[in-house]
Structures are given as structure tokens and as C-alpha cells.
Short mmCIF file of C-alpha atoms and ligand atoms in Angstrom, two decimals:
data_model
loop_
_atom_site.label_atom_id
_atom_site.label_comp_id
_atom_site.label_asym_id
_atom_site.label_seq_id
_atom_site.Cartn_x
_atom_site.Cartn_y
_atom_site.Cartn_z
CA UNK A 236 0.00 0.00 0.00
CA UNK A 237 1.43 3.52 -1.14
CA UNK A 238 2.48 5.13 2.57
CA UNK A 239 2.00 8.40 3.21
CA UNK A 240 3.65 10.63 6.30
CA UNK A 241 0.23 11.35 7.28
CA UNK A 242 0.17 8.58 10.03
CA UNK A 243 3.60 9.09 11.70
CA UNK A 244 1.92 10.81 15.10
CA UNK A 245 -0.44 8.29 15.74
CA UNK A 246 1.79 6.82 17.66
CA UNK A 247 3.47 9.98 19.35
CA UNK A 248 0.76 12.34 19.84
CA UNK A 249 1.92 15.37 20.37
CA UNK A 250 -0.42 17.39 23.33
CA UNK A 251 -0.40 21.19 22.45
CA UNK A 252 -3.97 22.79 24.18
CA UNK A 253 -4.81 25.03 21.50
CA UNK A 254 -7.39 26.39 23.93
CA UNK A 255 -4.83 29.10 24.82
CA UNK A 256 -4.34 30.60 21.84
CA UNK A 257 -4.39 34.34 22.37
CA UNK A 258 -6.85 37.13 20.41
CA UNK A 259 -2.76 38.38 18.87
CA UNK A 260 -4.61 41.12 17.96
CA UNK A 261 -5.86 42.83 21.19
CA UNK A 262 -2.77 42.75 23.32
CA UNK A 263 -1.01 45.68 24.21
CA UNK A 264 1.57 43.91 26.12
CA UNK A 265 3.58 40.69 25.83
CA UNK A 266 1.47 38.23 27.91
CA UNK A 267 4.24 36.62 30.66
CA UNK A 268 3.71 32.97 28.84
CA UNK A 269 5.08 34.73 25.82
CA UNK A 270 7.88 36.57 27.27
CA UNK A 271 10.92 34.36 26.62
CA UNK A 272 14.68 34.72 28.37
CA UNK A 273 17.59 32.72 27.73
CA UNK A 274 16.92 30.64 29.93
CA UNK A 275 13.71 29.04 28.03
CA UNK A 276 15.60 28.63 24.64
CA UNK A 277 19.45 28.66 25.35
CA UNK A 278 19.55 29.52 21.87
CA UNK A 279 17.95 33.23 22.32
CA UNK A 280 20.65 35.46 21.41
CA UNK A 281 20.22 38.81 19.54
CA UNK A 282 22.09 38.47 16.02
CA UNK A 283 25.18 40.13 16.12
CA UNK A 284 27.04 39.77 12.55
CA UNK A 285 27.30 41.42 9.25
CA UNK A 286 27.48 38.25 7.44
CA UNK A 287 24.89 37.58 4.88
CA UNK A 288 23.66 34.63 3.80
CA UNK A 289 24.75 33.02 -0.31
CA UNK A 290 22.57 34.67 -2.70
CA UNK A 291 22.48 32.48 -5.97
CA UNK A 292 21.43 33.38 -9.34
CA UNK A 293 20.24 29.46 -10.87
CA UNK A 294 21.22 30.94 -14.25
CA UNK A 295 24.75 31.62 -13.34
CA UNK A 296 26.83 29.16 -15.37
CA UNK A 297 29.15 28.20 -12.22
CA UNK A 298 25.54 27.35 -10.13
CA UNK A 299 26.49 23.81 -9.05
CA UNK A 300 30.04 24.96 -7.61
CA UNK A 301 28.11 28.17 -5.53
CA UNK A 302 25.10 25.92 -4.63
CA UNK A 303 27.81 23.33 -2.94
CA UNK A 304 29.80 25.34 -1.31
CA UNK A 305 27.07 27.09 -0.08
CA UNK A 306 25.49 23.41 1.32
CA UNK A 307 28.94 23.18 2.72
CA UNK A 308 29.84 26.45 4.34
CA UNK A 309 25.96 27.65 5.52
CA UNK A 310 23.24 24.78 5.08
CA UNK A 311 21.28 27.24 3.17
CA UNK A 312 21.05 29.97 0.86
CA UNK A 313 18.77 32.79 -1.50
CA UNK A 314 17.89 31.68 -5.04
CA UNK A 315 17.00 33.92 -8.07
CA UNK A 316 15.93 33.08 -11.49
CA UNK A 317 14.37 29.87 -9.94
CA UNK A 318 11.56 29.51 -12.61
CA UNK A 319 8.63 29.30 -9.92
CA UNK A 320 6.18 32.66 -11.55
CA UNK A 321 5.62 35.50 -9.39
CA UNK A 322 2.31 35.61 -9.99
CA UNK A 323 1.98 31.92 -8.33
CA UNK A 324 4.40 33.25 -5.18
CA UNK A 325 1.48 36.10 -4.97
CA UNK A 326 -1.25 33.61 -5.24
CA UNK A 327 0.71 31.28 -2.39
CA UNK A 328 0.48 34.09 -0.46
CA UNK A 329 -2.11 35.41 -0.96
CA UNK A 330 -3.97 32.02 0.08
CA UNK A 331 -1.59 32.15 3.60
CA UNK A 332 -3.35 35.83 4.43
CA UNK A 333 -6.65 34.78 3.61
CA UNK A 334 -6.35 31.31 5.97
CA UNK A 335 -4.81 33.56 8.64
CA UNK A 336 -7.31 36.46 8.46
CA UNK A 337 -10.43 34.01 9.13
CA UNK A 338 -11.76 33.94 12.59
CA UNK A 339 -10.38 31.14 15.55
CA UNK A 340 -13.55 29.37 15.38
CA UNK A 341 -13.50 29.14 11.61
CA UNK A 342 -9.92 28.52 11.67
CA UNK A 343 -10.13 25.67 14.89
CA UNK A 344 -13.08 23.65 12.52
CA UNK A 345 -9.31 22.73 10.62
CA UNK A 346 -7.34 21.89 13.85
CA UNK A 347 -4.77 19.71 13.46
CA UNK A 348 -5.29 16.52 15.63
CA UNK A 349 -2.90 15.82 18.89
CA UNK A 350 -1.91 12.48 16.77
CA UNK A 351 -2.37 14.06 13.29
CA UNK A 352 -0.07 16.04 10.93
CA UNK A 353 -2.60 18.09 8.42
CA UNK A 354 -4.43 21.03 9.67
CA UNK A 355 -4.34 24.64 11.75
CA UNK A 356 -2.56 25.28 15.04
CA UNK A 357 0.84 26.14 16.76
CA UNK A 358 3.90 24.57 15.54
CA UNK A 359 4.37 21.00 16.87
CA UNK A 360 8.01 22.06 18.51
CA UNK A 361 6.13 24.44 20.88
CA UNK A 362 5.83 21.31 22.91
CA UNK A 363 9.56 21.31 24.27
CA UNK A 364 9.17 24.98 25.52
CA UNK A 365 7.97 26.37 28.62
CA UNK A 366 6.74 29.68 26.52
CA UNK A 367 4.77 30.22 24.10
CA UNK A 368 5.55 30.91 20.29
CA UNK A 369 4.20 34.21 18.65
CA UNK A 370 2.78 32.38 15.72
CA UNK A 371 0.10 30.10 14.25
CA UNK A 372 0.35 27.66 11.28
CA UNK A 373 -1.22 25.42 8.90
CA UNK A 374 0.29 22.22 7.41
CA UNK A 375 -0.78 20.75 4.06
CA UNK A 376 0.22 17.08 3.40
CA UNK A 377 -1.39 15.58 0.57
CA UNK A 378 -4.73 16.55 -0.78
CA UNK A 379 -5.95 20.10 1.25
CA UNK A 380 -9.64 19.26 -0.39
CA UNK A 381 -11.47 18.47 3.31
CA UNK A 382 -9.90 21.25 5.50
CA UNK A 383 -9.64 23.99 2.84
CA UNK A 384 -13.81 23.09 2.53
CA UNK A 385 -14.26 23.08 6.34
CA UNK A 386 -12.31 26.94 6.06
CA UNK A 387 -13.63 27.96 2.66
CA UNK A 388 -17.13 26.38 2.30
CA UNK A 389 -17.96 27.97 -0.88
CA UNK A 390 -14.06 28.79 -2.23
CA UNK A 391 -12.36 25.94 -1.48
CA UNK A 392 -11.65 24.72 -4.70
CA UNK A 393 -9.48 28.01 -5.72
CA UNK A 394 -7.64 27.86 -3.11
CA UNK A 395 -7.18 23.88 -3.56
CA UNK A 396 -5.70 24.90 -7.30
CA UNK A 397 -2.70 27.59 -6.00
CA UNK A 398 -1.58 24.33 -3.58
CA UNK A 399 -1.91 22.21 -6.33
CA UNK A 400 0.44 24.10 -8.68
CA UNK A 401 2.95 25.03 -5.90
CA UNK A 402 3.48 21.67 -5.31
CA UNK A 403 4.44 20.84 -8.59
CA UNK A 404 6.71 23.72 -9.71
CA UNK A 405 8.14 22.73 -6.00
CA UNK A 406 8.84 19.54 -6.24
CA UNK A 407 10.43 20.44 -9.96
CA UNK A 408 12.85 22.96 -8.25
CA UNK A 409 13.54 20.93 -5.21
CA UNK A 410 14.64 17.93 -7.82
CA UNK A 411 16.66 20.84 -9.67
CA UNK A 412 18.64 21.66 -6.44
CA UNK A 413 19.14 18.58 -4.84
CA UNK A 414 20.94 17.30 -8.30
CA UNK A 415 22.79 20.78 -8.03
CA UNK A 416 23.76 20.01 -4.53
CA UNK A 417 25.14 16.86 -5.05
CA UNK A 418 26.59 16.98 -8.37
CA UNK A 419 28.57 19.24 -6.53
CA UNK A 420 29.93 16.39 -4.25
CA UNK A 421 30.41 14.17 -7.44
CA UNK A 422 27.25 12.09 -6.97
CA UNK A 423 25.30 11.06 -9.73
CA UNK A 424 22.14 10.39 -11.16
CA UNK A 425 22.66 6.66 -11.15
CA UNK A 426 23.69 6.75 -7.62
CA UNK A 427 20.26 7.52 -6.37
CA UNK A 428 17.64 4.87 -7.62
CA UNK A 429 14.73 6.12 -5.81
CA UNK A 430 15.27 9.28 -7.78
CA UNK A 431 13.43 7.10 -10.68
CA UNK A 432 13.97 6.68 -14.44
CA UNK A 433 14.24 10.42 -15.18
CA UNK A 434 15.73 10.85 -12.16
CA UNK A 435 12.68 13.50 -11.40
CA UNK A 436 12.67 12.07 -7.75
CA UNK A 437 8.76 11.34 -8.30
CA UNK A 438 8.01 9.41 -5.58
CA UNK A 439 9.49 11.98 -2.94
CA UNK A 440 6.81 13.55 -0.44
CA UNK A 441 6.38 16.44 0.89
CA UNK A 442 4.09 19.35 3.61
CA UNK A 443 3.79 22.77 3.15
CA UNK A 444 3.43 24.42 5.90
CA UNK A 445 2.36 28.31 6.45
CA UNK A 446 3.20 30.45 9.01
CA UNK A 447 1.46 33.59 10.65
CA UNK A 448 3.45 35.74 12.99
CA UNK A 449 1.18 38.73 14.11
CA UNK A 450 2.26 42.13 14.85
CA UNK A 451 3.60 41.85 17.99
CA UNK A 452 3.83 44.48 20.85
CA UNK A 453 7.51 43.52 22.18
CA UNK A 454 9.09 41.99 19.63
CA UNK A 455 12.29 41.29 21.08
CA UNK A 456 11.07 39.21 24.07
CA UNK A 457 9.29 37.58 21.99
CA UNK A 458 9.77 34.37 19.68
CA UNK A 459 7.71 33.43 16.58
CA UNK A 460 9.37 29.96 15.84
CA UNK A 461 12.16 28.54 18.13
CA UNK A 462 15.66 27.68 16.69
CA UNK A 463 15.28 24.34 14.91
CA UNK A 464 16.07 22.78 12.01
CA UNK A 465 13.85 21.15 9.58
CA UNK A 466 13.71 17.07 8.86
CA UNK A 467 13.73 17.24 5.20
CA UNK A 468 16.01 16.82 2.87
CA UNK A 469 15.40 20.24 1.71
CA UNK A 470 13.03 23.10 2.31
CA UNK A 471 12.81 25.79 0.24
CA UNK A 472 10.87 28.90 1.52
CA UNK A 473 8.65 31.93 0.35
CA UNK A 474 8.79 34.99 2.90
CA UNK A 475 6.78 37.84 2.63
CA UNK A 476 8.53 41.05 2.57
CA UNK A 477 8.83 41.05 6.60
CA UNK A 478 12.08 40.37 8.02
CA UNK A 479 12.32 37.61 10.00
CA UNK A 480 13.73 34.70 9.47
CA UNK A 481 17.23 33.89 11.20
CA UNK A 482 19.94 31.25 10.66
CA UNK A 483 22.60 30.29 12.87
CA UNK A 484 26.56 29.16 12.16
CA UNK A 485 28.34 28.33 14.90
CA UNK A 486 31.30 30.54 13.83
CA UNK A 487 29.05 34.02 12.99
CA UNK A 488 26.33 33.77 15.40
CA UNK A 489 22.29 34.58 14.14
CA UNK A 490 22.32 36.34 10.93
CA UNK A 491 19.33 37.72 9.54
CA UNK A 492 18.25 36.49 5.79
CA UNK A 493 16.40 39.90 4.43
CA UNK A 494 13.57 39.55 2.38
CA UNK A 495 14.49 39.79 -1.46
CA UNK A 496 11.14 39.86 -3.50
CA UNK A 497 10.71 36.72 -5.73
CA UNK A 498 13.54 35.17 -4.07
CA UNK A 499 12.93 31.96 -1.59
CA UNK A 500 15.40 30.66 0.87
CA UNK A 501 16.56 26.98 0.67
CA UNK A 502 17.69 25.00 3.54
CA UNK A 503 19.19 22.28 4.02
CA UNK A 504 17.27 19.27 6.21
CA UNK A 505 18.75 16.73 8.59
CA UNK A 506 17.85 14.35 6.13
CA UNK A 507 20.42 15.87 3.22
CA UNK A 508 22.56 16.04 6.27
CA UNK A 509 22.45 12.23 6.65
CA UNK A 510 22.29 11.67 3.10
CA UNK A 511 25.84 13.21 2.64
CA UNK A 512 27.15 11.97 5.48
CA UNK A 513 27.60 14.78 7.65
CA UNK A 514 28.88 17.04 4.62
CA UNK A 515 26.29 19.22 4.26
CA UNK A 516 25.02 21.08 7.95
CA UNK A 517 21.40 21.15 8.24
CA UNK A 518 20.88 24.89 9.16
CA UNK A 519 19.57 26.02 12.19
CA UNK A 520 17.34 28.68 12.13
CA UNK A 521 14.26 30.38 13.64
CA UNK A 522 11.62 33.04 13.03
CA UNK A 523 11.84 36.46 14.97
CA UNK A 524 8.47 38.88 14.88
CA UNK A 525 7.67 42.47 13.97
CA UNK A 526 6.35 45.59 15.83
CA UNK A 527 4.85 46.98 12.87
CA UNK A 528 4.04 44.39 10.40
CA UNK A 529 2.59 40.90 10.49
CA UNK A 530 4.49 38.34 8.69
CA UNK A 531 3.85 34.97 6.58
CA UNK A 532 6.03 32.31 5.46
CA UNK A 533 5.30 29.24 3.27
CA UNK A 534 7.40 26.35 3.76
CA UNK A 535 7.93 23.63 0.77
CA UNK A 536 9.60 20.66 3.26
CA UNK A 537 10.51 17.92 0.86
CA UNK A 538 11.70 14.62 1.60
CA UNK A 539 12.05 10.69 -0.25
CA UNK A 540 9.61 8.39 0.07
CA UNK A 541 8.20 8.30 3.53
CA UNK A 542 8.98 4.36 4.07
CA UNK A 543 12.52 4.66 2.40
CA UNK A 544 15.46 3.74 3.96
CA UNK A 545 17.97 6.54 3.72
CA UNK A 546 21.61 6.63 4.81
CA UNK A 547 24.51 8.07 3.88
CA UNK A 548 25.29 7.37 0.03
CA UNK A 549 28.09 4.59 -0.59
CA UNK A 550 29.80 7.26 -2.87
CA UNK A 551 30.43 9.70 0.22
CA UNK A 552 31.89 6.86 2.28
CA UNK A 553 35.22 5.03 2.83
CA UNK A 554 37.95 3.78 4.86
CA UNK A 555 38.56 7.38 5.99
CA UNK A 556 35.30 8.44 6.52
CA UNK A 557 33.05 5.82 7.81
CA UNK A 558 29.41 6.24 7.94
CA UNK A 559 28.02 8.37 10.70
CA UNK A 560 24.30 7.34 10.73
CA UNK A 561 22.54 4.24 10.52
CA UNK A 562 19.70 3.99 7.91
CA UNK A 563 15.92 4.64 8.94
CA UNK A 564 13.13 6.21 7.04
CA UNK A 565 11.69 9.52 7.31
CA UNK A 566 9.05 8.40 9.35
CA UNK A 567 11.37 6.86 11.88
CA UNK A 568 13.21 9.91 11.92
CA UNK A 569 10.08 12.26 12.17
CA UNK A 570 8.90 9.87 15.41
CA UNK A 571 12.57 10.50 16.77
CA UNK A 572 12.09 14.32 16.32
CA UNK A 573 9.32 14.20 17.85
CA UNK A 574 10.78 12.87 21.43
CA UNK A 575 14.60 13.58 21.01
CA UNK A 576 14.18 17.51 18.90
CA UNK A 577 17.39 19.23 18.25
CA UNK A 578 19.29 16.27 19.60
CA UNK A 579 17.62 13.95 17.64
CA UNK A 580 20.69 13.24 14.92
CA UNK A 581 23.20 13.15 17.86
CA UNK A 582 21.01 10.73 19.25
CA UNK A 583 20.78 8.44 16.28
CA UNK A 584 24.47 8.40 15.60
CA UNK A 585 24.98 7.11 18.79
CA UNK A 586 22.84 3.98 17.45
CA UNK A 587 24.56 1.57 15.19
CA UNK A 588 21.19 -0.08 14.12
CA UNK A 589 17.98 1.40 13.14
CA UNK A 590 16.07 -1.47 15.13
CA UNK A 591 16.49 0.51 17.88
CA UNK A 592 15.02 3.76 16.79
CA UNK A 593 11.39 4.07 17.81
C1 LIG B 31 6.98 16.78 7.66
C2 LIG B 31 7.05 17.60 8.68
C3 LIG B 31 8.22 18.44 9.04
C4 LIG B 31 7.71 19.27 10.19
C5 LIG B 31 6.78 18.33 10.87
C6 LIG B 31 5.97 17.82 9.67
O1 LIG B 31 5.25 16.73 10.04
C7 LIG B 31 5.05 18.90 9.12
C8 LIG B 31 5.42 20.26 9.63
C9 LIG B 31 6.92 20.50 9.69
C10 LIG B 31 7.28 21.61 10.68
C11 LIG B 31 7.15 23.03 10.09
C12 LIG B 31 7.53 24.05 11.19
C13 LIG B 31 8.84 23.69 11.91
C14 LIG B 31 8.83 22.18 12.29
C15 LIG B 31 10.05 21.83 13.13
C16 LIG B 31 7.51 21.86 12.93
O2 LIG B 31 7.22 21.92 14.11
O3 LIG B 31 6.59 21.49 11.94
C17 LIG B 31 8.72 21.34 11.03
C18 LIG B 31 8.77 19.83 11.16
C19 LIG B 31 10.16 19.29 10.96
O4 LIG B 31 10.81 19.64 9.96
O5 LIG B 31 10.59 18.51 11.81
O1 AKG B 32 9.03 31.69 9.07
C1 AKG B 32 10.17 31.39 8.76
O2 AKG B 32 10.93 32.15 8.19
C2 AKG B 32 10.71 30.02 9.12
C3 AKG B 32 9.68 28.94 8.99
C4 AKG B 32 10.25 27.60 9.25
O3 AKG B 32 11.37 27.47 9.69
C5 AKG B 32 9.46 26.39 8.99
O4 AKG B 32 8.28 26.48 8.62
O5 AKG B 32 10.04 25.28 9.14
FE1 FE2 B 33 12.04 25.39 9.61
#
């Protein structure tokens, strides 16, 4: 039977109350269970450097060489010229205001169940922090048809279309760059069956997943999305034109990655991470929030097949550089996440044998 990720939480629910979801809009001060210190996210530091993040043009003739050192040296970087039309990043976005604008109780008829992974709420790392995130978000894993109709009775089907073709000129670019990334590591087409005939990685899956972070009164206390990094093999983003979005190296600090209109961000997963066999860093990053303007982001998070075995590829490993991970599928390493969070790849590399990851 053709698995899908769509059952991974069943069997770690993840309890968020989304009872206590505040009116964003009505408070005039930063409620104390949204007020966050170093102490709840060792990780909250005020970006300090003038580094800036790779910004690619996919036309340049030298694009494999940037896009891999870029994998190499960051985890991430900005793409231009990427092919995906402006007028479907409006329409993406436009779709993200128009979810977020509805009313709670029109938006909560979506919720996304404690054991599910489709549907409205608060992100599902909120669970390892004490505060609260300044945010609200909406994941889309295979067909939206049933919660866009709960949301939109009477448009659904419009809105169905823009996530229909965003998922295919998506999944087109995300096959473009991962062949990018590791041609650049001298891996080939034939070293990556699951890629498929054409090598058009059909059978990979995939979420979307958009983000709200309202205007918010004290921004700098405040956190939209904690530092984490994503379990894909790649994501590649869409940000409004709010600032926002962070990334972390160990050796610069936070860095800021400024809005560049029709540009998206793409980062690299803990999957690619494992994939290349510790080559490529999957990027840490988080979303900070705005005193003057809400913000959206919309989040392409690709990965193989959910059921596939994936582990770093025999070309990337020899007698000097043994493999660091044992193989397990992205559902296995979704369930990890989901107990072990930002130590969940340390924690797997200390296991030699998959059998013993939940
Ligand atoms: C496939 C997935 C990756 C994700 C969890 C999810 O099941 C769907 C939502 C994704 C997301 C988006 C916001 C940040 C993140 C850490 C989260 O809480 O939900 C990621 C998850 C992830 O990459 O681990
Ligand atoms: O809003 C952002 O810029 C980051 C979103 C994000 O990291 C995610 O959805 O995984
Ligand atoms: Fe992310």
C-alpha cells in the first residue's frame, strides 16, 4: 500500500492545548507565557554579525560549484531566477493571508489533531518549551480538499488549485537543487535509484506548511518559531517582505536572511545532512516577529519516500570516513524528532542499528 507521512503521530501524539491561543490582535503587552529569556531557549541570542547569507542566481553558469559550497559552508542559501512565476508566489500568499485572516472558530473547525499532521494550530516544537511561540500555522500534506472546505465552504476549490500548482513547480525545483547540490559532491544520477527513471525524484513527499506571525507588541522578548532545524532533505521557503527569518553558524552567530522579493530561501534538512554523510550542515534557524508588520512564510519541506530507507550514500563513504548514521526512514526519523528535537541526529548516531530507533 502507497504510505503516506500522514500517520507518523499516531503513535506519538503530540499534546499542544490550542485552547490558549491568544486574540494576537488585542494585546497591548507581551502576555508573561510569551515573554521568553535565555533561559527558556538557550539559543535566544540577539544576532550580532554582518554576514549575509549566499545569494544564488540558478542561471549563473558556475551554479552547481556556488550551490555546494554554499550546502557546505551555511546549510542554506537565497535563489533567483528559480523559474517558480511571481504571480503563483502572490497567489501562495495570498492564500496564507486569507487562511490567517479568518476567525479562531473558523480557523479551529481545521485543527490539526494531537496524533495528526494536516491542519491549523501552533507549531508542533512548541511542545519542548515552557513559553509560548508568537505564531500560528497550517500544514498541508497531501490533498488540502477536506480542510480547505471546512475553512472555505464555498471557495475551497481556488484555493485547492494555487496548492496544487505550488506543489508541482516545487517539487520540480527541489529535484533541480538537490541534483545541483550533489553533483557538486560528485554524486550522480545513477547513484540515487529512488530518484526514478528520469531521475525526477517522483516518488518523494512532501508538507507545506504556512506560518502567521502577528504584529507583535515587544518583539524582542518575543519568539515566533524557536531555533530548529527542519527534517527534510530540503526546504525551500517563500517569505513575505517582513524580516524575519534567522539562521545560525556556529562561527558568525544569528544572521538575519532579508527579504528579497521573488527570491525563496533553501535550507538544508537533517535528512540531506544524513544523506551526505555529515557534509552538508542542516541549518539552524528560527523566526523572529515584527512591531509593525505581520508576517507569513510558506514552507515547501521535501523529503524521499516516507517508508525509504535513507543513509549516507556509498559514494560519500570510505575507509577514511566511515558512515556516521545508521539507515531509517523519514518516518522513523520524524517519530525520533518528535521525542529527542534538536538532539535527535546526535542521538541516532549514537545507534549503530535502526532497530532501535522508535
Ligand atoms: C513533515 C514535517 C516536518 C515538520 C513536521 C511535519 O510533520 C510537518 C510540519 C513540519 C514543521 C514546520 C515548522 C517547523 C517544524 C520543526 C515543525 O514543528 O513542523 C517542522 C517539522 C520538521 O521539519 O521537523
Ligand atoms: O518563518 C520562517 O521564516 C521560518 C519557517 C520555518 O522554519 C518552517 O516552517 O520550518
Ligand atoms: Fe524550519
Amino acid at each position: 500500500m502507497h504510505s503516506t507521512l500522514s500517520d507518523v503521530f499516531i503513535s506519538h501524539p503530540i499534546h499542544i492545548p490550542l485552547s490558549n491561543l491568544p486574540d494576537f490582535t488585542s494585546l497591548r503587552h507581551l502576555p508573561d507565557s510569551y515573554t521568553w529569556t535565555p533561559k527558556d531557549d538557550l539559543l535566544f541570542s540577539a544576532s550580532s554579525s554582518d554576514e549575509s547569507l549566499p545569494f544564488i542566481d540558478l542561471s549563473d553558469p558556475h551554479v552547481a560549484t556556488r550551490v555546494g559550497h554554499a550546502c557546505t559552508t551555511w546549510g542554506a542559501f537565497q535563489i533567483t531566477n528559480h523559474g517558480v512565476p511571481s504571480r503563483l508566489l502572490d497567489d501562495i500568499e495570498f492564500l496564507t493571508g486569507s487562511l490567517f485572516q479568518l476567525p479562531v472558530n473558523r480557523k479551529l473547525k481545521a485543527a490539526r489533531r494531537e496524533d495528526g499532521i494536516s491542519g491549523y494550530g501552533v507549531a508542533r516544537i512548541a511542545s519542548f518549551f515552557n513559553k509560548q511561540m508568537w505564531s500560528e500555522g497550517f500544514t498541508v500534506i497531501g490533498s488540502p480538499l477536506d480542510d480547505f472546505h471546512k475553512l472555505w465552504p464555498r471557495q475551497h476549490l481556488k484555493y485547492c488549485k494555487i496548492i496544487q500548482e505550488y506543489e508541482e513547480h516545487m517539487q520540480k525545483l527541489a529535484a533541480k537543487l538537490m541534483w545541483l547540490a550533489l553533483g557538486a559532491l560528485g554524486v550522480e544520477e545513477k547513484d540515487i535509484e529512488w530518484a526514478g527513471p528520469i531521475s525526477d525524484f517522483q516518488g518523494a513527499q512532501a508538507a507545506i506548511q504556512l506560518n502567521h506571525y502577528p504584529i507583535c507588541p515587544e518583539p524582542d522578548r518575543a519568539m515566533g518559531l524557536a531555533a530548529h532545524t527542519d527534517s527534510t532533505l530540503l526546504t525551500i521557503l517563500y517569505q513575505n517582505n517582513t524580516a524575519g527569518l534567522q539562521i545560525f553558524r556556529d562561527d558568525v552567530g544569528w544572521i538575519t536572511v532579508p527579504p528579497v522579493p521573488g527570491s525563496l530561501v533553501v535550507n538544508v534538512g537533517d535528512l540531506l545532512h544524513i544523506l551526505t554523510n555529515g557534509i552538508f550542515p542542516s541549518v539552524l534557524h528560527r523566526a523572529r516577529v515584527n512591531h509593525l508588520r505581520s508576517r507569513f512564510s510558506m514552507a515547501y519541506l521535501w523529503g524521499p519516500p516516507s517508508d525509504l530507507m535513507i543513509s549516507p550514500l556509498p559514494k560519500l563513504v570510505d575507509p577514511l570516513h566511515s558512515p556516521l548514521y545508521p539507515s531509517l526512514t523519514w518516518k522513523q526519523y520524524l517519530a525520533t524528532k518528535a521525542t529527542h528535537f534538536n538532539q535527535s541526529l546526535s542521538f541516532i548516531r549514537n545507534y549503530l542499528s535502526s532497530d532501535q530507533i522508535s
